[in-house]
Coordinates of N, CA and C and ligand atoms in Angstrom, one line a residue:
X1 N 0.9 -1.2 -0.1 CA 0.1 0.0 0.0 C 0.8 1.2 0.0
X2 N 1.9 1.2 0.7 CA 2.8 2.4 0.7 C 4.2 2.1 0.3
X3 N 4.7 3.1 -0.3 CA 6.1 2.9 -1.0 C 7.2 2.8 0.2
X4 N 7.0 3.7 1.4 CA 7.9 3.6 2.4 C 7.3 3.4 3.7
X5 N 7.3 2.1 4.1 CA 6.5 1.7 5.4 C 7.0 2.4 6.7
X6 N 8.3 3.0 6.6 CA 8.8 3.6 7.9 C 8.3 4.9 7.9
X7 N 7.7 5.5 6.9 CA 7.1 6.9 7.2 C 5.7 6.8 7.6
X8 N 5.3 7.5 8.7 CA 3.9 7.4 9.0 C 3.0 8.0 8.0
X9 N 1.8 7.4 7.8 CA 1.0 7.7 6.7 C -0.1 8.6 7.3
X10 N -0.4 9.7 6.7 CA -1.6 10.6 7.1 C -2.7 10.1 6.2
X11 N -3.8 9.8 7.1 CA -5.0 9.1 6.5 C -6.2 10.3 6.5
X12 N -6.8 10.4 5.2 CA -7.9 11.3 5.3 C -9.1 10.4 4.9
X13 N -10.3 10.6 5.5 CA -11.5 9.9 5.3 C -12.5 10.6 4.4
X14 N -13.1 10.1 3.5 CA -14.1 10.5 2.6 C -15.4 10.0 3.4
X15 N -16.1 10.8 4.1 CA -17.0 10.2 5.1 C -18.3 10.0 4.4
X16 N -19.0 8.9 4.9 CA -20.3 8.5 4.4 C -21.4 9.4 5.1
X17 N -21.3 9.9 6.3 CA -22.3 10.6 7.0 C -21.8 12.0 7.3
X18 N -22.8 12.9 7.6 CA -22.5 14.1 8.0 C -21.7 14.1 9.3
X19 N -20.7 14.9 9.6 CA -19.9 15.1 10.8 C -19.5 16.4 11.1
X20 N -19.0 16.7 12.2 CA -18.7 18.1 12.8 C -17.2 18.1 13.0
X21 N -16.5 19.2 12.5 CA -15.1 19.5 12.7 C -15.0 19.8 14.2
X22 N -14.0 19.0 14.9 CA -13.9 19.4 16.2 C -13.1 20.5 16.7
X23 N -12.6 21.2 15.5 CA -11.9 22.4 15.7 C -12.6 23.8 15.4
X24 N -13.2 23.7 14.1 CA -14.0 24.9 13.7 C -15.6 24.8 13.7
X25 N -16.0 23.5 14.0 CA -17.3 23.3 14.2 C -18.2 23.2 12.9
X26 N -17.5 23.2 11.7 CA -18.1 23.2 10.5 C -18.7 21.8 10.3
X27 N -20.1 21.8 9.8 CA -20.9 20.6 9.8 C -21.0 20.0 8.4
X28 N -20.4 20.7 7.4 CA -20.4 20.2 6.0 C -18.9 20.6 5.4
X29 N -18.0 19.9 6.0 CA -16.6 20.3 5.8 C -16.0 19.3 4.9
X30 N -16.7 18.4 4.2 CA -16.0 17.3 3.3 C -15.3 16.4 4.1
X31 N -14.0 16.1 3.4 CA -13.1 15.1 4.0 C -12.6 15.4 5.4
X32 N -12.2 14.5 6.2 CA -11.8 14.6 7.4 C -10.6 13.8 7.8
X33 N -9.8 14.2 8.9 CA -8.7 13.4 9.2 C -8.9 13.2 10.8
X34 N -8.5 12.0 11.4 CA -8.8 11.9 12.8 C -7.6 12.5 13.6
X35 N -7.9 13.2 14.6 CA -6.9 13.8 15.4 C -7.2 13.3 16.8
X36 N -6.3 13.5 17.7 CA -6.5 13.1 19.1 C -7.8 13.7 19.7
X37 N -8.0 14.9 19.3 CA -9.3 15.6 19.9 C -10.5 15.3 19.1
X38 N -10.5 14.5 18.0 CA -11.7 14.2 17.2 C -11.5 14.4 15.7
X39 N -12.4 14.4 15.0 CA -12.2 14.6 13.5 C -12.0 16.0 13.3
X40 N -11.1 16.3 12.2 CA -10.7 17.6 11.7 C -11.0 17.7 10.3
X41 N -11.5 18.9 9.8 CA -11.7 19.2 8.4 C -10.3 19.6 7.8
X42 N -10.1 19.4 6.6 CA -8.7 19.6 6.0 C -8.2 20.9 6.3
X43 N -9.0 22.0 6.3 CA -8.4 23.3 6.7 C -7.9 23.3 8.0
X44 N -8.5 22.8 9.0 CA -8.1 22.8 10.3 C -6.9 21.8 10.4
X45 N -6.8 20.8 9.7 CA -5.7 19.8 9.8 C -4.5 20.2 8.9
X46 N -4.7 21.5 8.2 CA -3.5 22.1 7.5 C -3.2 21.3 6.2
X47 N -4.2 20.6 5.7 CA -4.1 19.8 4.5 C -4.8 20.4 3.2
X48 N -5.5 21.4 3.6 CA -6.4 22.0 2.5 C -5.7 22.4 1.3
X49 N -4.3 22.8 1.3 CA -3.6 23.2 0.2 C -3.3 22.1 -0.9
X50 N -3.4 20.9 -0.3 CA -3.0 19.7 -1.2 C -4.1 19.4 -2.3
X51 N -3.7 18.7 -3.3 CA -4.5 18.5 -4.5 C -4.8 17.0 -4.5
X52 N -6.0 16.6 -4.9 CA -6.5 15.2 -4.8 C -6.0 14.5 -6.2
X53 N -5.5 13.4 -6.0 CA -5.1 12.6 -7.3 C -5.8 11.3 -7.0
X54 N -6.9 10.9 -8.0 CA -7.7 9.8 -7.7 C -6.7 8.5 -8.0
X55 N -7.1 7.5 -7.3 CA -6.4 6.2 -7.6 C -6.5 5.7 -9.1
X56 N -5.7 4.9 -9.6 CA -5.8 4.2 -10.9 C -4.6 4.4 -11.7
X57 N -3.6 5.3 -11.5 CA -2.5 5.5 -12.1 C -1.3 5.2 -11.1
X58 N -0.8 4.1 -11.1 CA 0.1 3.7 -10.0 C 1.4 4.5 -10.2
X59 N 1.9 4.7 -11.4 CA 3.1 5.3 -11.6 C 3.1 6.8 -11.3
X60 N 2.0 7.4 -11.7 CA 1.8 8.8 -11.4 C 1.6 9.1 -9.9
X61 N 0.9 8.2 -9.3 CA 0.7 8.2 -7.8 C 2.1 8.2 -7.1
X62 N 2.9 7.2 -7.5 CA 4.1 6.9 -6.8 C 5.1 8.1 -7.0
X63 N 5.1 8.6 -8.2 CA 6.0 9.8 -8.4 C 5.5 11.0 -7.6
X64 N 4.2 11.3 -7.6 CA 3.7 12.5 -7.0 C 3.9 12.4 -5.5
X65 N 3.7 11.3 -4.9 CA 4.1 11.1 -3.5 C 5.5 11.2 -3.2
X66 N 6.3 10.8 -4.1 CA 7.8 10.9 -3.9 C 8.2 12.4 -3.9
X67 N 7.7 13.2 -4.7 CA 8.1 14.6 -4.8 C 7.4 15.4 -3.9
X68 N 6.3 15.0 -3.2 CA 5.5 15.7 -2.3 C 6.0 15.7 -0.9
X69 N 6.3 16.8 -0.3 CA 6.9 16.9 1.1 C 5.8 16.4 2.0
X70 N 4.6 16.7 1.9 CA 3.4 16.5 2.6 C 2.5 15.7 1.7
X71 N 2.0 14.6 2.2 CA 1.1 13.8 1.3 C 0.2 13.1 2.3
X72 N -1.1 12.5 1.8 CA -2.1 11.9 2.6 C -2.7 10.8 1.7
X73 N -3.2 9.8 2.3 CA -4.0 8.8 1.5 C -5.4 9.0 1.9
X74 N -6.2 9.0 0.8 CA -7.7 9.2 1.1 C -8.3 7.9 0.9
X75 N -9.3 7.5 1.9 CA -9.9 6.3 2.0 C -11.4 6.5 2.2
X76 N -12.2 5.5 1.7 CA -13.7 5.6 2.0 C -14.2 4.2 2.4
X77 N -15.1 4.2 3.4 CA -15.6 2.9 3.8 C -16.7 2.3 2.8
X78 N -16.4 1.1 2.5 CA -17.3 0.4 1.5 C -18.3 -0.5 2.4
X79 N -19.6 0.1 2.4 CA -20.5 -0.9 3.2 C -20.5 -2.2 2.7
X80 N -20.6 -2.5 1.4 CA -20.7 -3.8 0.7 C -19.6 -4.7 1.1
X81 N -18.3 -4.0 1.0 CA -17.1 -5.0 1.3 C -16.7 -4.8 2.7
X82 N -17.4 -4.0 3.5 CA -17.1 -3.8 5.0 C -15.6 -3.6 5.2
X83 N -15.0 -2.7 4.5 CA -13.7 -2.3 4.7 C -13.4 -1.0 4.1
X84 N -12.4 -0.2 4.4 CA -11.9 1.0 3.8 C -11.3 0.8 2.6
X85 N -11.6 1.5 1.7 CA -11.0 1.4 0.4 C -10.3 2.7 -0.1
X86 N -9.1 2.5 -0.7 CA -8.3 3.6 -1.1 C -8.9 4.4 -2.3
X87 N -9.1 5.6 -2.1 CA -9.6 6.5 -3.2 C -8.6 7.2 -4.0
X88 N -7.5 7.4 -3.4 CA -6.5 8.2 -4.0 C -5.5 8.8 -3.0
X89 N -4.8 9.9 -3.5 CA -3.9 10.5 -2.5 C -4.1 12.1 -2.6
X90 N -3.6 12.7 -1.6 CA -3.6 14.3 -1.6 C -2.0 14.5 -1.7
X91 N -1.8 15.3 -2.6 CA -0.3 15.7 -2.8 C -0.1 17.1 -3.2
X92 N 1.1 17.7 -3.0 CA 1.3 19.1 -3.5 C 1.2 19.3 -4.9
X93 N 0.6 20.4 -5.2 CA 0.4 20.6 -6.8 C 1.7 20.6 -7.5
X94 N 2.8 21.3 -7.1 CA 4.0 21.1 -7.9 C 4.6 19.7 -8.0
X95 N 4.2 18.8 -6.8 CA 4.7 17.6 -7.0 C 3.9 16.9 -8.0
X96 N 2.6 17.0 -8.1 CA 1.9 16.3 -9.1 C 2.2 16.8 -10.4
X97 N 2.6 18.1 -10.5 CA 2.9 18.6 -12.0 C 4.2 18.0 -12.4
X98 N 5.2 17.8 -11.5 CA 6.5 17.2 -11.8 C 6.2 15.8 -12.1
X99 N 5.4 15.0 -11.4 CA 5.0 13.7 -11.6 C 4.4 13.5 -13.1
X100 N 3.5 14.4 -13.4 CA 2.8 14.4 -14.6 C 3.7 14.5 -15.7
X101 N 4.6 15.6 -15.5 CA 5.6 15.9 -16.5 C 6.5 14.6 -16.9
X102 N 6.8 13.8 -16.0 CA 7.6 12.7 -16.1 C 6.6 11.6 -16.8
X103 N 5.3 11.6 -16.5 CA 4.5 10.5 -17.1 C 3.9 10.9 -18.5
X104 N 4.3 12.1 -18.9 CA 3.7 12.6 -20.2 C 4.2 11.8 -21.4
X105 N 5.2 11.2 -21.2 CA 5.7 10.3 -22.4 C 4.6 9.3 -22.8
X106 N 3.9 9.0 -21.8 CA 2.8 8.1 -21.9 C 1.5 8.8 -22.4
X107 N 1.1 8.5 -23.6 CA 0.0 9.1 -24.2 C -1.4 9.1 -23.3
X108 N -1.6 8.0 -22.6 CA -2.7 7.9 -21.8 C -2.6 9.0 -20.7
X109 N -1.5 9.2 -20.0 CA -1.3 10.1 -19.0 C -1.6 11.5 -19.5
X110 N -1.2 11.8 -20.8 CA -1.5 13.1 -21.3 C -3.0 13.3 -21.4
X111 N -3.8 12.3 -21.9 CA -5.2 12.4 -22.0 C -5.9 12.7 -20.6
X112 N -5.4 11.9 -19.5 CA -5.9 12.1 -18.2 C -5.5 13.5 -17.8
X113 N -4.4 13.9 -18.0 CA -4.0 15.3 -17.5 C -5.0 16.4 -18.2
X114 N -5.3 16.3 -19.5 CA -6.2 17.1 -20.2 C -7.6 17.2 -19.4
X115 N -7.9 16.0 -19.1 CA -9.3 15.8 -18.5 C -9.3 16.4 -17.0
X116 N -8.3 16.3 -16.3 CA -8.2 16.9 -14.9 C -8.1 18.4 -15.1
X117 N -7.5 18.9 -16.2 CA -7.3 20.4 -16.3 C -8.7 20.9 -16.7
X118 N -9.5 20.2 -17.4 CA -10.8 20.6 -17.8 C -11.7 20.7 -16.4
X119 N -11.6 19.5 -15.7 CA -12.4 19.6 -14.5 C -12.0 20.7 -13.4
X120 N -10.6 21.0 -13.4 CA -10.2 21.9 -12.6 C -10.6 23.3 -13.0
X121 N -10.6 23.6 -14.1 CA -11.0 24.9 -14.8 C -12.5 25.1 -14.6
X122 N -13.2 24.0 -14.6 CA -14.8 24.1 -14.4 C -15.1 24.5 -13.0
X123 N -14.3 24.3 -11.9 CA -14.7 24.7 -10.7 C -13.9 25.9 -10.2
X124 N -13.2 26.5 -11.2 CA -12.6 27.7 -10.8 C -13.4 29.0 -11.0
X125 N -13.3 30.0 -10.2 CA -14.0 31.2 -10.3 C -13.0 32.2 -10.5
X126 N -12.8 32.7 -11.7 CA -11.6 33.6 -12.0 C -11.7 34.9 -11.3
X127 N -13.0 35.6 -11.4 CA -13.2 36.9 -10.8 C -12.9 36.8 -9.2
X128 N -13.4 35.9 -8.7 CA -13.4 35.7 -7.0 C -11.9 35.6 -6.8
X129 N -11.1 34.8 -7.7 CA -9.8 34.5 -7.3 C -9.0 35.7 -7.5
X130 N -9.3 36.7 -8.4 CA -8.5 37.9 -8.6 C -8.8 38.8 -7.5
X131 N -10.1 38.8 -7.1 CA -10.5 39.7 -5.9 C -9.7 39.4 -4.6
X132 N -9.6 38.1 -4.4 CA -9.0 37.6 -3.2 C -7.5 37.9 -3.4
X133 N -6.9 37.6 -4.4 CA -5.5 37.9 -4.6 C -5.2 39.4 -4.4
X134 N -6.0 40.3 -4.9 CA -5.9 41.7 -4.6 C -6.0 42.0 -3.1
X135 N -7.0 41.5 -2.4 CA -7.2 41.7 -1.1 C -6.0 41.2 -0.3
X136 N -5.4 40.1 -0.6 CA -4.3 39.6 0.1 C -3.1 40.6 -0.1
X137 N -3.0 41.1 -1.4 CA -1.9 42.1 -1.7 C -2.1 43.3 -0.9
X138 N -3.3 43.7 -0.6 CA -3.6 45.1 0.1 C -3.3 44.7 1.5
X139 N -3.5 43.7 2.1 CA -3.3 43.4 3.5 C -1.8 42.9 3.8
X140 N -1.3 42.3 2.8 CA 0.2 41.7 2.9 C 0.9 42.2 1.6
X141 N 1.3 43.5 1.6 CA 1.9 43.9 0.4 C 3.3 43.4 0.1
X142 N 3.8 42.7 1.2 CA 5.2 42.1 1.0 C 5.1 40.6 0.7
X143 N 3.9 40.1 0.6 CA 3.6 38.6 0.3 C 4.0 38.5 -1.2
X144 N 4.9 37.5 -1.6 CA 5.2 37.3 -2.9 C 4.0 37.1 -3.7
X145 N 3.8 37.9 -4.8 CA 2.6 37.7 -5.7 C 2.2 36.3 -6.1
X146 N 3.2 35.5 -6.4 CA 2.9 34.1 -6.8 C 2.2 33.3 -5.6
X147 N 2.7 33.7 -4.3 CA 2.2 33.0 -3.1 C 0.7 33.6 -2.9
X148 N 0.5 34.8 -3.1 CA -1.0 35.4 -2.9 C -1.7 34.8 -4.0
X149 N -1.3 34.5 -5.2 CA -2.1 34.0 -6.3 C -2.6 32.4 -6.0
X150 N -1.4 31.7 -5.3 CA -1.6 30.3 -5.0 C -2.7 30.2 -3.9
X151 N -2.6 31.1 -2.9 CA -3.7 31.1 -1.8 C -5.0 31.3 -2.4
X152 N -5.2 32.4 -3.3 CA -6.5 32.8 -3.9 C -6.9 31.6 -4.6
X153 N -6.2 31.0 -5.4 CA -6.4 29.8 -6.2 C -6.9 28.5 -5.4
X154 N -6.3 28.2 -4.3 CA -6.6 27.2 -3.4 C -8.0 27.5 -2.9
X155 N -8.1 28.7 -2.3 CA -9.3 29.0 -1.5 C -10.6 29.0 -2.6
X156 N -10.4 29.5 -3.7 CA -11.5 29.6 -4.7 C -11.9 28.1 -5.1
X157 N -10.9 27.3 -5.3 CA -11.1 25.8 -5.7 C -11.9 25.1 -4.6
X158 N -11.5 25.4 -3.3 CA -12.1 24.7 -2.2 C -13.5 25.1 -2.0
X159 N -13.8 26.4 -2.2 CA -15.1 26.9 -1.9 C -16.1 26.7 -3.0
X160 N -15.7 26.6 -4.3 CA -16.7 26.7 -5.4 C -17.6 25.5 -5.4
X161 N -17.2 24.3 -5.0 CA -18.1 23.3 -5.0 C -19.3 23.3 -4.0
X162 N -19.0 24.1 -3.0 CA -19.9 24.2 -1.9 C -20.9 25.4 -2.0
X163 N -20.5 26.5 -1.5 CA -21.7 27.5 -1.2 C -21.5 28.8 -2.0
X164 N -20.7 28.7 -3.0 CA -20.5 30.1 -3.8 C -20.4 31.3 -3.0
X165 N -21.4 32.1 -3.0 CA -21.3 33.5 -2.4 C -20.9 33.6 -1.0
X166 N -21.7 32.8 -0.1 CA -21.4 32.9 1.3 C -20.0 32.6 1.6
X167 N -19.4 31.4 1.0 CA -18.0 31.0 1.2 C -17.1 32.1 0.6
X168 N -17.5 32.8 -0.5 CA -16.7 33.8 -1.0 C -16.6 34.9 -0.1
X169 N -17.7 35.5 0.4 CA -17.7 36.6 1.4 C -16.9 36.2 2.6
X170 N -17.0 35.0 3.2 CA -16.2 34.5 4.3 C -14.9 34.6 4.0
X171 N -14.4 34.1 2.7 CA -12.9 33.9 2.5 C -12.3 35.3 2.3
X172 N -13.2 36.4 2.0 CA -12.6 37.8 1.8 C -12.5 38.6 3.2
X173 N -13.0 38.0 4.3 CA -12.9 38.7 5.5 C -11.3 38.7 5.8
X174 N -10.9 39.9 6.4 CA -9.6 40.0 6.8 C -8.9 39.0 7.7
X175 N -9.9 38.4 8.6 CA -9.4 37.4 9.6 C -9.1 36.1 8.8
X176 N -10.0 35.7 7.9 CA -9.9 34.6 7.0 C -8.7 34.7 6.2
X177 N -8.4 35.9 5.7 CA -7.3 36.1 4.8 C -5.9 35.9 5.6
X178 N -5.9 36.5 6.7 CA -4.8 36.5 7.8 C -4.5 34.8 8.0
X179 N -5.6 34.1 8.4 CA -5.3 32.7 8.6 C -4.9 31.9 7.4
X180 N -5.3 32.3 6.2 CA -4.9 31.6 4.9 C -3.5 32.0 4.7
X181 N -3.0 33.3 4.8 CA -1.7 33.7 4.5 C -0.6 33.0 5.7
X182 N -1.2 32.9 6.8 CA -0.4 32.4 7.9 C -0.2 30.9 7.6
X183 N -1.2 30.1 7.1 CA -1.0 28.8 6.8 C 0.0 28.6 5.5
X184 N -0.2 29.6 4.6 CA 0.8 29.6 3.5 C 2.2 29.7 4.0
X185 N 2.3 30.6 4.9 CA 3.8 30.9 5.3 C 4.1 29.7 6.2
X186 N 3.4 29.1 6.9 CA 3.8 27.8 7.5 C 4.4 26.8 6.6
X187 N 3.5 26.7 5.5 CA 3.9 25.6 4.6 C 5.2 26.0 3.7
X188 N 5.3 27.2 3.4 CA 6.4 27.8 2.4 C 7.6 28.0 3.1
X189 N 7.5 28.7 4.3 CA 8.6 29.4 4.9 C 9.2 28.8 6.1
X190 N 8.5 27.7 6.6 CA 9.0 26.9 7.9 C 9.1 25.6 7.5
X191 N 9.6 24.9 8.7 CA 9.8 23.4 8.4 C 8.5 22.7 8.9
X192 N 7.4 23.4 8.9 CA 6.2 22.8 9.4 C 5.9 21.5 8.8
X193 N 5.8 21.5 7.5 CA 5.4 20.2 6.7 C 6.4 19.1 7.0
X194 N 7.7 19.4 7.1 CA 8.5 18.3 7.4 C 8.3 17.7 8.8
X195 N 7.9 18.7 9.7 CA 7.7 18.2 11.2 C 6.4 17.3 11.1
X196 N 5.4 17.6 10.3 CA 4.1 16.9 10.3 C 4.4 15.5 9.7
X197 N 5.2 15.6 8.6 CA 5.6 14.3 7.9 C 6.3 13.4 8.6
X198 N 7.2 14.0 9.7 CA 7.9 13.1 10.5 C 7.2 12.6 11.7
X199 N 5.7 13.0 11.8 CA 5.0 12.4 12.7 C 4.9 13.3 14.0
X200 N 5.3 14.5 13.8 CA 5.3 15.5 15.1 C 3.8 15.9 15.0
X201 N 3.4 16.0 16.4 CA 2.0 16.3 16.8 C 1.8 17.8 16.2
X202 N 0.6 17.9 15.5 CA 0.3 19.3 15.0 C 0.5 20.5 15.8
X203 N 0.0 20.4 17.1 CA 0.1 21.6 18.0 C 1.6 21.9 18.4
X204 N 2.3 20.6 18.5 CA 3.7 20.8 18.9 C 4.4 21.5 17.6
X205 N 4.1 21.0 16.5 CA 4.8 21.4 15.3 C 4.6 22.9 15.1
X206 N 3.2 23.4 15.3 CA 2.8 24.8 15.1 C 3.6 25.6 16.1
X207 N 3.8 25.1 17.5 CA 4.5 25.9 18.4 C 5.9 26.1 18.0
X208 N 6.5 25.0 17.3 CA 8.0 25.0 17.0 C 8.1 26.1 15.8
X209 N 7.2 26.3 14.8 CA 7.4 27.2 13.9 C 6.7 28.6 14.1
X210 N 6.1 28.7 15.3 CA 5.3 30.0 15.6 C 6.2 31.2 15.4
X211 N 7.4 31.3 15.9 CA 8.2 32.5 15.8 C 8.5 32.8 14.3
X212 N 9.0 31.7 13.6 CA 9.5 32.0 12.3 C 8.1 32.5 11.4
X213 N 6.8 31.8 11.6 CA 5.8 32.3 10.9 C 5.5 33.8 11.2
X214 N 5.5 34.1 12.6 CA 5.2 35.4 13.0 C 6.0 36.5 12.3
X215 N 7.4 36.2 12.2 CA 8.2 37.2 11.5 C 8.2 37.3 10.0
X216 N 7.6 36.1 9.5 CA 7.3 36.2 8.0 C 6.2 37.0 7.8
X217 N 5.1 36.8 8.7 CA 3.9 37.7 8.5 C 4.2 39.2 8.6
X218 N 5.0 39.5 9.7 CA 5.4 40.7 9.8 C 6.0 41.4 8.8
X219 N 6.9 40.7 8.1 CA 7.6 41.0 7.0 C 6.6 41.3 5.7
X220 N 5.8 40.5 5.6 CA 4.8 40.4 4.5 C 3.7 41.7 4.6
X221 N 3.6 42.1 5.8 CA 2.7 43.2 6.1 C 3.3 44.5 5.4
X222 N 4.5 44.6 5.3 CA 5.3 45.8 4.8 C 5.5 45.5 3.4
X223 N 5.4 46.6 2.6 CA 5.9 46.4 1.1 C 7.3 46.2 1.0
X224 N 7.6 45.3 0.0 CA 9.1 44.9 -0.1 C 9.7 46.2 -1.1
X225 N 10.8 46.7 -0.6 CA 11.5 47.8 -1.2 C 12.5 47.5 -2.1
Ligands
ZN1 ZN1 -12.4 22.5 10.9

């Protein structure tokens, strides 16, 4: 099941029933991961920036996981077979892109990639994404533009399948933006993902990178000269 059994595997569950996130209280939060304190939505578990790659292409999956610093396995319980079945993996977008690039020699992979891009475009809301990126730039003028775009893109992709306008308004709130930018700073500018991947407890990992993330946010609040 796993390429490297000595590495602890983060498991994400595609739930059969409604559930409530033990951290944010969201009752319609999609996939979950089990934490000591109960189930967590992917945002609260700091996994929401990852991209889903469905099972079915073993070579692509293996490569994407290899290049992804942080990855998780997605499972769903089958009532018929009475066991959890693997749905795919969550990996970092650049890792998936690199893996796809290597698999592109294979014509089938090229077709699947086109299909995934079509699906991705279908759920993207370009206007909202631009607005959100602008708002991030206004609050965090020192945040690298590609980082702001990435945050906006993840947020719009995550919100679009669900509630459109309500989610959009919520995402444009300065508090929500600050949380999203802090999450990005943790993933990009600190060793947080490595700590999580090494099996370090989430709250402990957050504590260890708190100072780093704090000074990154402080720097991003001022325009870079
Ligand atoms: Zn949550």
